[in-house]
Amino acid sequence: MISHRRVAVITFALATAVVAGCKKTPPPAPVVPVAAPTINQDSIDLDRRNRLRADSVTRAESARRMRQQQVDDSTRMANEAAAAAARDAESMRATIGTTVNYEFDKADLREDTRQALDAKIPILNANAALTIRIAGHTDSRGSGEYNLQLGQRRAAAARDYLTARGVAASRIELVSYGEERPACQAMDEGCWSQNRRAEFEITAGGSPLRRP
Amino acid sequence: MKSIRSVVAACLVALPAVAAAQGEVTLRTGLTYSPDPLRTVAVLPVKGGPHADSLLAIVHRDLANSDRVTMVRLNATDAAMFYDRFKGVSYDFFTGMSVSYVIEMTAAQGRVSMRMHDVGKRRVASAGDFPLSGTGLGRDWRMSVHVASDSAVAVLTEGPRGIAATRIAYVRGQTLRVLDSDGANDVQIPADSNATAPAWDPTGSRLVYATYGTHGRIIMTETGGGPWRVLQPKIWNTSLTTPVFAPDGASVLYARSDDDSHSTLWRIPLTGGDPVRIDRGRGISSSPSFSPDGRRIAFMTDRLGHNEVYIIDADGSNPVWITQIAGDLNETSYRGEPDWSSDGITVALQSRLAGNFQIMTVNMRDNFATRLTSEGENQSPSWAPDGRHLVFTSNRSGSDQLWIMDTRSHVTRQLTNQSGAKYGAWSPRLTVR
């Protein structure tokens, strides 16, 4: 790189040679030297350092934002997974807890009852520690004394369906409430049909629940 | 109060056609012919004290509730006419009122003396002193007065004592309760939660009952309070229901579910010892009731596919179907909750007729069945110790209440008025200590 000074000297030398080459020309006008531009190296260096610093701050900032984004993303994914798992467990608990109903004076399992029981089986199979209680109930018609045993028979019918399909009997507790715990009080078939039921309750091993 | 009754001659209508097959029961309708008119009785204002007015009111009501006499209510303003000028009872006055018997009572502290005057014979037919226990107007005191009334009924009818000195156990909501047969002193008995189907021991001092739910068991308790005794503890996955004492008071019979969801009758001795299964029938057996000699047991069973009442020997043998009622059998038959009267003659039960339950009796001598109720739903009969009155649950007033009926006259009165009363059980005759 030719320095500015040398350029200035060469220019001056060339200018003098041109002037000397001319014969008996009038004397050249006096050459006023052009001031050479001042090189402020400190300023150059400072500017460069500032730019470098700005670059690295920008890079650091960018990296930090990226890391934060990753943390946010994985937190969000974990939360979503937990929420999904909670909804799953809630849904499984609801399936276990679904009540089934019966016809008057009978403990036979209707088709809708079989389906509700079928839905419970995979959850029971996937959660070996899960134990349940089946509570049999009746409507308020008929003999209250007989209904205490009819409630037992209804709970047992649901239990037998599950044990015939592989659920261990020791995991299922049976109780009867007869007509003594009605779900509703009205004296009509709409209420009576609700009261003829078996209710299901988790007694242990329900948390956490694994998907089948 | 009842009006003066006249003789009721009724028609006995037996259902036609069938010469009754072995074990078949014929349904009888109409009232029983009652040849003797009820005697008319008046109770004089009680002399002496304390509690003279209450004594009069209690005795008057006890005699009316016996349904075996007709009561005349005397006007206190006529008192001057009740006695003649010699200060004796004026038989002329009461003859004019068509009163047959007059009861004259004198109260003193801790006792009442009673003289029963036979108006027609113009003399005292009977006299007695009766101790009154406990504090005046208290629970024991009232029961003592009832004892006096019951003696009066025996004299007035020349027949068995009355049943005023009795109580009725029952369940209301979550509470086990006992009340006097005139409706007074409705008290809660300390009991385990979820109590059902109480039954009295032969002395009237203890109750046995069953609890349902996760801690279902058979429990015995003194009616006067004190610790319970668990006769049959909780059995895993088993329902224990409807316990009753044997007539000798030495064991309790109850229903226990089997693992395959049927239930059979078991018996456990009170002296300790293992329970024994005594009935091997199919289906659900429940609600046993002993004959008074303890040799046979009436109970309900659905072994035929629907509920009927059977009788077996006390060892479980010789099952007999006693509700095989000619002309009244169909798929909607539902008969149960039998109770055997203490004179051995009649088994009361509930039977579904035209869609509603009614109280029915089967006479064990002549094999006739009689329908006793027709209004509302009527269930769970329990005999009084006179084999004539029974208490049952009826919803005819709009909610389940206990009602009392005289099965001879069909006179019926409401006993409870707090809703939800069920599982009524009438005590034996009680003594007041």
XYZ file of C-alpha atoms in Angstrom:
645
model
C 0.000 0.000 0.000
C 1.506 3.282 -1.007
C 1.220 5.742 1.745
C -0.406 9.016 1.212
C 2.888 10.811 1.802
C 4.643 9.005 -0.937
C 1.771 9.646 -3.245
C 2.059 13.229 -2.356
C 5.822 13.239 -3.041
C 5.443 11.458 -6.330
C 2.786 13.810 -7.402
C 4.971 16.692 -6.438
C 7.912 15.179 -8.324
C 5.844 14.586 -11.389
C 4.412 18.021 -11.227
C 8.002 19.489 -11.034
C 9.207 17.340 -13.951
C 6.335 18.485 -16.097
C 7.066 22.009 -15.249
C 10.868 21.583 -15.930
C 10.245 19.963 -19.243
C 8.558 23.022 -20.657
C 11.359 25.412 -22.570
C 11.507 28.940 -21.818
C 8.117 28.945 -20.463
C 7.148 31.529 -18.088
C 8.111 30.605 -14.624
C 5.589 28.155 -13.206
C 3.098 29.412 -10.840
C 4.105 28.605 -7.353
C 2.776 25.154 -6.394
C 0.811 25.315 -3.274
C 1.140 21.957 -1.604
C -2.236 20.183 -1.010
C -2.498 19.124 2.590
C -2.332 15.299 2.721
C -5.417 13.734 4.591
C -4.606 12.957 8.190
C -4.738 9.199 9.020
C -6.358 8.784 12.486
C -5.424 5.203 13.197
C -6.881 5.347 16.718
C -10.215 6.255 15.333
C -9.977 3.441 12.846
C -9.122 1.004 15.564
C -11.883 2.254 17.882
C -14.438 2.010 15.164
C -13.339 -1.497 14.410
C -13.423 -2.508 18.041
C -16.908 -1.048 18.408
C -18.129 -2.896 15.385
C -16.642 -6.120 16.646
C -18.212 -5.619 20.053
C -21.564 -4.818 18.524
C -21.342 -7.974 16.455
C -20.551 -10.130 19.433
C -23.313 -8.565 21.523
C -25.708 -9.202 18.724
C -24.552 -12.774 18.424
C -24.769 -13.297 22.181
C -28.221 -11.791 22.299
C -29.305 -13.963 19.446
C -27.908 -17.051 21.096
C -29.629 -16.205 24.347
C -32.928 -15.756 22.603
C -32.474 -19.068 20.893
C -31.726 -20.832 24.188
C -34.725 -19.212 25.829
C -36.849 -20.270 22.912
C -35.647 -23.830 23.366
C -36.437 -23.735 27.075
C -39.877 -22.277 26.393
C -40.527 -24.845 23.731
C -39.585 -27.762 25.905
C -41.553 -26.393 28.863
C -44.546 -25.921 26.662
C -44.211 -29.410 25.275
C -43.854 -30.824 28.774
C -46.932 -28.935 29.943
C -48.905 -30.076 26.967
C -47.803 -33.634 27.551
C -48.750 -33.398 31.207
C -52.112 -31.907 30.352
C -52.707 -34.608 27.814
C -51.688 -37.222 30.341
C -53.989 -35.680 32.917
C -56.869 -35.674 30.460
C -56.001 -39.241 29.641
C -55.979 -40.263 33.303
C -59.171 -38.345 33.906
C -60.750 -40.061 30.961
C -59.589 -43.437 32.226
C -60.914 -42.695 35.713
C -64.200 -41.672 34.169
C -64.335 -44.913 32.227
C -63.666 -46.911 35.372
C -66.265 -44.857 37.233
C -69.062 -45.161 34.680
C -72.282 -46.338 36.341
C -74.255 -49.189 34.764
C -78.007 -49.755 35.041
C -80.422 -52.703 35.317
C -84.020 -53.665 34.590
C -86.600 -53.819 37.396
C -86.045 -56.698 39.808
C -83.255 -58.105 37.655
C -79.488 -58.363 37.819
C -79.015 -59.350 34.166
C -76.448 -57.314 32.212
C -77.926 -55.287 29.370
C -76.001 -54.655 26.162
C -75.077 -51.104 27.171
C -73.854 -52.459 30.501
C -71.616 -55.004 28.782
C -70.094 -52.268 26.642
C -69.424 -50.091 29.654
C -67.778 -53.033 31.413
C -65.757 -53.887 28.291
C -64.280 -50.377 28.343
C -63.042 -50.834 31.891
C -61.136 -54.050 31.200
C -58.116 -52.695 29.266
C -57.524 -50.079 31.929
C -57.653 -52.714 34.635
C -55.279 -54.885 32.643
C -52.795 -52.024 32.136
C -52.743 -51.047 35.801
C -52.069 -54.104 37.909
C -52.262 -52.167 41.185
C -55.709 -50.801 40.396
C -58.479 -52.106 42.667
C -62.151 -51.135 42.529
C -65.356 -51.373 44.541
C -68.686 -52.172 42.868
C -71.736 -50.956 44.803
C -75.154 -52.417 43.864
C -78.329 -50.387 44.274
C -82.056 -50.830 43.595
C -85.057 -48.579 43.129
C -87.428 -48.079 46.046
C -90.181 -50.374 44.829
C -90.411 -53.880 46.176
C -89.295 -55.268 49.473
C -86.539 -53.208 51.097
C -85.192 -56.368 52.737
C -85.033 -58.230 49.420
C -83.488 -55.197 47.734
C -80.454 -55.365 50.036
C -79.656 -58.777 48.541
C -80.677 -57.756 45.021
C -78.117 -54.937 45.156
C -75.486 -57.510 46.121
C -76.526 -59.697 43.196
C -76.252 -56.775 40.764
C -72.752 -55.907 41.957
C -71.774 -59.567 41.718
C -73.117 -59.848 38.163
C -70.882 -56.985 37.041
C -67.941 -58.469 38.940
C -68.459 -61.917 37.377
C -68.431 -60.372 33.890
C -65.043 -58.806 34.609
C -63.513 -61.892 36.221
C -64.681 -64.064 33.332
C -62.587 -61.778 31.143
C -59.421 -62.086 33.164
C -59.649 -59.516 35.935
C -58.645 -61.080 39.257
C -61.578 -61.316 41.684
C -59.380 -60.190 44.566
C -59.156 -56.765 42.946
C -62.909 -56.216 43.104
C -64.812 -55.421 46.295
C -68.609 -55.846 46.368
C -71.081 -53.931 48.525
C -74.845 -53.478 48.434
C -76.860 -50.441 49.427
C -80.219 -51.906 48.460
C -82.778 -49.124 48.091
C -81.176 -47.095 50.880
C -79.060 -44.692 48.786
C -81.240 -43.455 45.935
C -79.672 -41.164 43.363
C -82.994 -39.372 42.953
C -86.280 -39.222 44.843
C -89.075 -38.902 42.270
C -91.712 -41.619 42.119
C -91.524 -42.280 38.398
C -89.755 -44.624 36.030
C -87.261 -41.942 34.996
C -85.923 -41.849 38.533
C -86.394 -45.533 39.314
C -84.354 -46.524 36.275
C -81.494 -44.298 37.491
C -81.590 -45.902 40.913
C -81.296 -49.447 39.540
C -77.546 -49.263 39.170
C -74.047 -50.449 40.026
C -71.522 -47.737 40.832
C -67.776 -48.149 40.418
C -65.123 -46.581 42.625
C -61.309 -46.814 42.567
C -60.119 -48.049 45.942
C -56.344 -48.124 45.254
C -53.728 -47.856 42.522
C -55.499 -45.147 40.570
C -52.660 -42.661 40.459
C -50.898 -42.646 38.082
C -52.964 -44.501 35.528
C -51.167 -45.897 32.543
C -52.778 -46.036 29.170
C -53.651 -49.484 27.905
C -112.531 -41.983 68.023
C -114.642 -44.817 66.701
C -118.377 -44.578 66.718
C -120.461 -47.257 68.404
C -120.085 -50.353 66.355
C -122.834 -52.732 65.330
C -122.519 -56.357 64.566
C -121.072 -56.938 61.167
C -122.237 -60.033 59.440
C -120.051 -60.547 56.462
C -120.085 -62.823 53.529
C -117.340 -65.298 53.226
C -116.471 -65.474 49.551
C -114.092 -68.142 48.425
C -112.841 -68.114 44.865
C -114.814 -70.655 42.876
C -113.840 -73.677 40.836
C -110.654 -75.176 42.073
C -110.792 -77.912 44.616
C -107.658 -76.721 46.321
C -104.674 -78.691 45.163
C -102.036 -79.728 47.654
C -100.567 -76.550 49.155
C -102.894 -74.211 47.299
C -104.309 -71.270 49.176
C -107.692 -69.720 48.553
C -108.168 -65.970 48.590
C -110.942 -64.893 50.935
C -112.602 -61.527 50.720
C -114.908 -59.675 53.085
C -114.750 -59.134 56.832
C -114.598 -61.897 59.352
C -117.920 -62.612 61.034
C -117.681 -61.234 64.552
C -120.510 -62.549 66.693
C -119.955 -60.539 69.878
C -120.697 -56.830 69.882
C -118.013 -54.688 71.455
C -118.763 -53.629 74.998
C -119.182 -49.927 75.627
C -116.806 -48.536 78.231
C -116.439 -45.191 80.002
C -113.528 -44.024 82.163
C -114.456 -41.736 85.058
C -112.361 -38.632 85.817
C -109.417 -39.866 87.862
C -109.456 -39.052 91.556
C -106.414 -38.090 93.559
C -103.162 -37.207 91.891
C -100.695 -36.461 90.567
C -101.168 -36.521 86.811
C -104.851 -37.425 87.017
C -105.679 -35.951 83.619
C -102.819 -37.776 81.913
C -103.823 -41.065 83.526
C -107.327 -40.657 82.167
C -106.127 -39.706 78.685
C -103.631 -42.569 78.432
C -106.030 -45.255 79.676
C -108.859 -43.993 77.493
C -106.631 -44.032 74.407
C -105.205 -47.476 75.240
C -108.688 -48.946 75.465
C -109.749 -47.279 72.217
C -106.596 -48.536 70.465
C -107.349 -52.098 71.562
C -110.215 -52.101 69.041
C -111.912 -54.553 71.383
C -114.203 -52.150 73.228
C -116.149 -49.055 72.253
C -115.188 -45.996 74.244
C -117.613 -43.308 75.403
C -116.048 -39.966 76.285
C -117.600 -38.483 79.387
C -118.199 -34.762 79.738
C -116.472 -33.450 82.851
C -119.329 -31.029 83.418
C -121.653 -33.987 83.957
C -119.470 -35.223 86.817
C -122.151 -34.713 89.412
C -124.273 -37.324 87.657
C -121.597 -40.033 87.623
C -122.087 -40.788 91.300
C -125.193 -41.493 93.298
C -126.017 -39.906 96.607
C -124.030 -42.598 98.410
C -120.928 -41.553 96.475
C -120.962 -44.804 94.562
C -120.931 -45.021 90.793
C -124.410 -44.320 89.453
C -125.362 -47.481 87.579
C -128.690 -45.911 86.624
C -126.952 -43.040 84.855
C -124.638 -45.330 82.933
C -127.409 -47.746 82.080
C -129.200 -44.795 80.531
C -126.054 -44.082 78.494
C -125.842 -47.698 77.277
C -122.448 -48.036 78.914
C -121.600 -51.592 79.985
C -118.450 -50.980 82.022
C -117.196 -48.011 83.993
C -113.585 -47.683 85.091
C -112.918 -45.843 88.306
C -109.297 -44.875 89.047
C -107.633 -43.330 92.056
C -104.086 -42.082 91.693
C -101.464 -41.787 94.408
C -97.728 -41.252 94.286
C -96.187 -44.210 92.503
C -99.400 -46.190 91.974
C -102.911 -46.191 90.612
C -105.820 -48.321 91.762
C -108.468 -49.342 89.291
C -111.999 -50.625 89.846
C -113.977 -51.990 86.926
C -117.739 -51.697 87.381
C -120.100 -54.036 85.533
C -123.034 -51.685 84.961
C -125.495 -54.427 84.056
C -124.666 -56.453 87.162
C -124.431 -53.276 89.225
C -121.219 -54.299 90.947
C -117.442 -54.125 90.809
C -116.213 -56.879 88.516
C -112.538 -56.449 89.227
C -110.162 -54.279 91.209
C -106.421 -53.932 91.214
C -103.467 -51.810 92.236
C -100.799 -51.029 89.702
C -97.356 -49.623 90.522
C -96.206 -46.659 88.438
C -92.448 -46.603 87.812
C -90.140 -43.721 87.300
C -90.882 -40.063 87.071
C -94.452 -39.037 86.424
C -95.212 -38.677 82.688
C -91.818 -40.229 81.853
C -91.170 -43.164 79.566
C -91.306 -45.842 82.275
C -94.257 -44.197 83.990
C -96.317 -44.249 80.798
C -95.426 -47.903 80.219
C -96.665 -48.725 83.743
C -99.988 -47.075 82.935
C -100.167 -49.162 79.766
C -99.720 -52.302 81.867
C -102.769 -51.268 83.884
C -104.770 -50.612 80.701
C -103.865 -54.051 79.351
C -105.240 -55.711 82.489
C -108.416 -53.687 82.107
C -108.858 -54.966 78.555
C -108.655 -58.561 79.783
C -111.455 -57.905 82.277
C -113.582 -55.886 79.894
C -113.450 -58.482 77.122
C -113.071 -61.599 79.257
C -110.238 -62.387 76.962
C -106.541 -61.749 76.467
C -104.784 -58.697 77.833
C -104.376 -55.644 75.669
C -101.135 -54.682 73.912
C -100.651 -51.099 75.047
C -97.509 -52.048 77.029
C -95.459 -52.652 73.905
C -93.107 -50.703 71.682
C -92.272 -50.646 68.008
C -88.717 -50.531 66.681
C -88.094 -49.067 63.243
C -85.636 -47.199 61.040
C -86.075 -43.595 59.987
C -83.413 -42.311 57.624
C -80.100 -43.118 59.224
C -81.447 -43.697 62.754
C -82.630 -46.788 64.620
C -85.620 -45.844 66.750
C -88.178 -47.174 69.245
C -91.545 -45.630 70.096
C -94.415 -46.605 72.373
C -97.357 -48.305 70.677
C -99.490 -45.194 71.277
C -96.949 -43.087 69.398
C -95.326 -41.443 72.435
C -91.625 -41.349 73.304
C -90.092 -41.745 69.863
C -86.424 -42.151 70.814
C -83.261 -42.910 68.905
C -81.388 -46.065 69.903
C -77.595 -45.746 69.708
C -76.623 -47.937 66.773
C -74.038 -48.437 64.052
C -74.623 -46.465 60.874
C -76.628 -47.976 58.022
C -78.915 -50.002 60.302
C -81.847 -51.958 58.841
C -84.488 -54.521 59.796
C -84.425 -54.480 63.628
C -85.981 -57.439 65.445
C -86.827 -57.958 69.138
C -85.633 -60.755 71.385
C -88.359 -62.693 73.264
C -87.811 -60.692 76.478
C -88.248 -57.347 74.735
C -84.975 -56.067 76.167
C -82.723 -56.456 73.110
C -82.761 -55.704 69.421
C -80.776 -57.345 66.644
C -80.247 -55.541 63.341
C -78.139 -55.666 60.189
C -76.023 -52.927 58.652
C -75.332 -52.584 54.920
C -72.483 -51.159 52.906
C -68.740 -51.498 53.302
C -68.967 -52.477 56.988
C -72.140 -54.570 56.865
C -72.578 -56.854 59.873
C -75.127 -58.271 62.361
C -75.303 -56.382 65.669
C -77.208 -56.932 68.915
C -77.947 -54.150 71.384
C -79.773 -53.684 74.671
C -82.670 -51.310 74.123
C -81.741 -49.544 77.326
C -78.339 -48.533 75.964
C -74.919 -49.959 76.627
C -72.257 -51.412 74.340
C -73.308 -53.307 71.240
C -72.274 -56.833 70.540
C -71.272 -57.752 66.992
C -72.786 -61.184 66.392
C -71.464 -61.635 62.852
C -68.595 -59.364 61.798
C -68.136 -58.055 58.296
C -67.369 -60.751 55.712
C -65.545 -59.707 52.527
C -67.943 -59.152 49.646
C -70.930 -60.488 51.608
C -74.303 -58.933 52.448
C -75.749 -59.857 55.840
C -79.446 -58.997 56.177
C -82.744 -59.458 58.085
C -81.713 -61.050 61.410
C -84.314 -62.450 63.842
C -84.073 -64.133 67.255
C -85.207 -67.708 67.591
C -88.157 -67.990 70.037
C -85.884 -69.508 72.693
C -83.663 -66.446 72.456
C -80.564 -68.623 72.077
C -79.685 -67.961 68.443
C -80.149 -65.475 65.631
C -81.212 -66.430 62.106
C -80.254 -64.158 59.183
C -79.648 -64.067 55.444
C -76.110 -64.137 54.059
C -75.141 -63.779 50.410
C -73.003 -66.464 48.798
C -70.154 -65.742 46.469
C -72.300 -66.438 43.440
C -74.665 -63.691 44.534
C -77.428 -65.875 45.936
C -78.292 -65.691 49.602
C -79.261 -68.355 52.106
C -80.354 -68.507 55.740
C -77.694 -68.948 58.435
C -78.010 -69.377 62.166
C -75.514 -68.267 64.814
C -75.722 -69.227 68.501
C -75.563 -66.373 70.985
C -73.304 -68.371 73.280
C -70.545 -68.112 70.691
C -69.785 -70.730 68.135
C -69.751 -70.919 64.383
C -72.651 -69.841 62.222
C -74.366 -72.701 60.408
C -76.088 -72.549 57.033
C -79.552 -74.028 57.384
C -81.149 -73.422 53.984
C -79.783 -74.625 50.696
C -82.348 -73.259 48.263
C -81.511 -71.527 45.019
C -81.900 -67.831 44.518
C -82.162 -65.132 47.155
C -83.594 -66.244 50.506
C -84.293 -63.475 52.995
C -86.620 -62.101 55.709
C -87.044 -65.173 57.934
C -89.727 -65.419 60.646
C -89.987 -68.285 63.160
C -93.171 -70.069 64.113
C -93.776 -69.434 67.840
C -92.625 -72.955 68.767
C -89.374 -72.393 66.905
C -89.849 -75.473 64.763
C -90.479 -73.822 61.401
C -89.382 -70.753 59.525
C -91.328 -68.647 57.029
C -89.170 -66.643 54.617
C -89.163 -65.062 51.182
C -87.335 -66.608 48.236
C -87.107 -65.935 44.506
C -86.201 -69.531 43.637
C -89.271 -69.741 41.370
C -88.031 -66.774 39.345
C -90.049 -64.287 41.363
C -90.540 -63.655 45.073
C -92.784 -66.023 47.033
C -93.140 -67.043 50.688
C -91.977 -70.506 51.715
C -91.847 -72.392 54.997
C -89.071 -74.790 55.971
C -88.368 -76.798 59.097
C -85.840 -75.236 61.440
C -83.136 -77.528 60.047
C -83.871 -76.333 56.510
C -85.794 -79.380 55.323
C -89.315 -79.759 53.880
C -89.762 -76.556 51.903
C -93.445 -75.680 51.404
C -94.717 -72.889 49.195
C -97.441 -71.139 51.208
C -98.388 -68.346 48.810
C -99.533 -70.560 45.987
C -102.759 -68.645 45.771
C -105.329 -70.108 43.396
C -106.350 -67.705 40.657
C -103.758 -65.105 41.626
C -100.578 -66.423 40.066
C -98.855 -64.712 37.202
C -95.459 -63.438 36.253
C -95.848 -60.243 38.194
C -96.464 -62.108 41.454
C -94.257 -60.754 44.182
C -94.825 -61.851 47.748
C -92.519 -61.468 50.706
C -91.495 -60.204 54.137
C -93.537 -62.745 56.095
C -94.231 -62.412 59.817
C -95.632 -65.326 61.816
C -98.093 -64.357 64.570
C -97.201 -65.373 68.126
C -100.289 -67.603 68.357
C -98.993 -69.526 65.363
C -102.182 -69.114 63.365
C -101.416 -66.493 60.747
C -98.538 -65.467 58.517
C -98.795 -61.838 57.392
C -96.917 -60.772 54.272
C -96.844 -58.194 51.513
C -98.168 -59.147 48.102
C -98.226 -57.197 44.865
C -101.812 -56.933 43.649
C -102.759 -54.863 40.613
C -99.315 -53.262 40.635
C -99.217 -52.129 44.269
C -98.131 -53.980 47.379
C -100.836 -54.846 49.889
C -100.808 -56.581 53.241
C -102.138 -60.107 53.067
C -102.485 -62.862 55.653
C -102.398 -66.630 55.157
C -104.245 -68.630 57.797
C -102.106 -71.659 58.547
C -105.089 -73.698 59.731
C -107.573 -73.341 56.913
C -105.250 -72.255 54.122
C -107.250 -69.133 53.373
C -105.544 -65.896 52.325
C -107.077 -62.533 53.131
C -106.205 -59.170 51.654
C -106.141 -56.448 54.316
C -105.258 -53.192 52.549
C -106.171 -51.437 49.340
C -104.939 -47.840 49.592
C -101.424 -46.873 48.499
C -98.433 -49.210 48.843
C -98.339 -51.289 52.007
C -95.340 -53.384 53.062
C -93.367 -55.003 55.898
C -96.048 -56.243 58.299
C -95.119 -57.074 61.903
C -97.576 -58.665 64.355
C -98.395 -57.307 67.795
C -98.271 -59.932 70.543
C -102.075 -60.297 70.417
C -101.891 -61.898 66.940
C -104.567 -59.440 65.888
C -102.954 -56.040 65.383
C -100.049 -55.449 63.111
C -97.828 -52.521 62.192
C -96.840 -51.972 58.563
C -95.292 -49.351 56.287
C -97.698 -47.432 54.057
C -97.283 -44.479 51.733
C -101.026 -43.735 51.631
C -100.504 -40.382 53.344
C -97.925 -39.304 50.752
C -94.731 -40.592 52.384
C -93.625 -43.806 54.065
C -95.082 -43.972 57.576
C -95.880 -46.690 60.094
C -99.562 -47.583 60.372
C -101.345 -49.954 62.744
C -104.257 -52.142 61.712
C -106.642 -54.350 63.642
C -106.915 -57.309 61.278
C -110.349 -58.261 62.614
C -112.106 -54.947 62.067
C -109.667 -53.410 59.581
C -109.595 -50.270 61.714
C -106.346 -48.493 60.833
C -104.480 -45.624 62.510
C -101.347 -43.718 61.582
C -98.513 -44.213 64.104
C -95.699 -41.965 62.815
C -95.774 -38.629 61.038
C -92.093 -37.935 60.353
C -91.497 -39.236 56.880
C -89.296 -42.125 55.955
C -90.342 -44.654 58.606
C -89.786 -48.272 57.588
C -88.785 -51.720 58.886
C -91.319 -51.593 61.750
C -91.034 -54.414 64.322
C -93.565 -54.841 67.137
C -92.092 -55.825 70.510
C -93.332 -58.578 72.781
C -95.321 -57.519 75.854
C -92.943 -55.441 77.954
C -92.437 -55.403 81.693
C -91.386 -52.286 83.522
C -88.637 -52.731 86.041
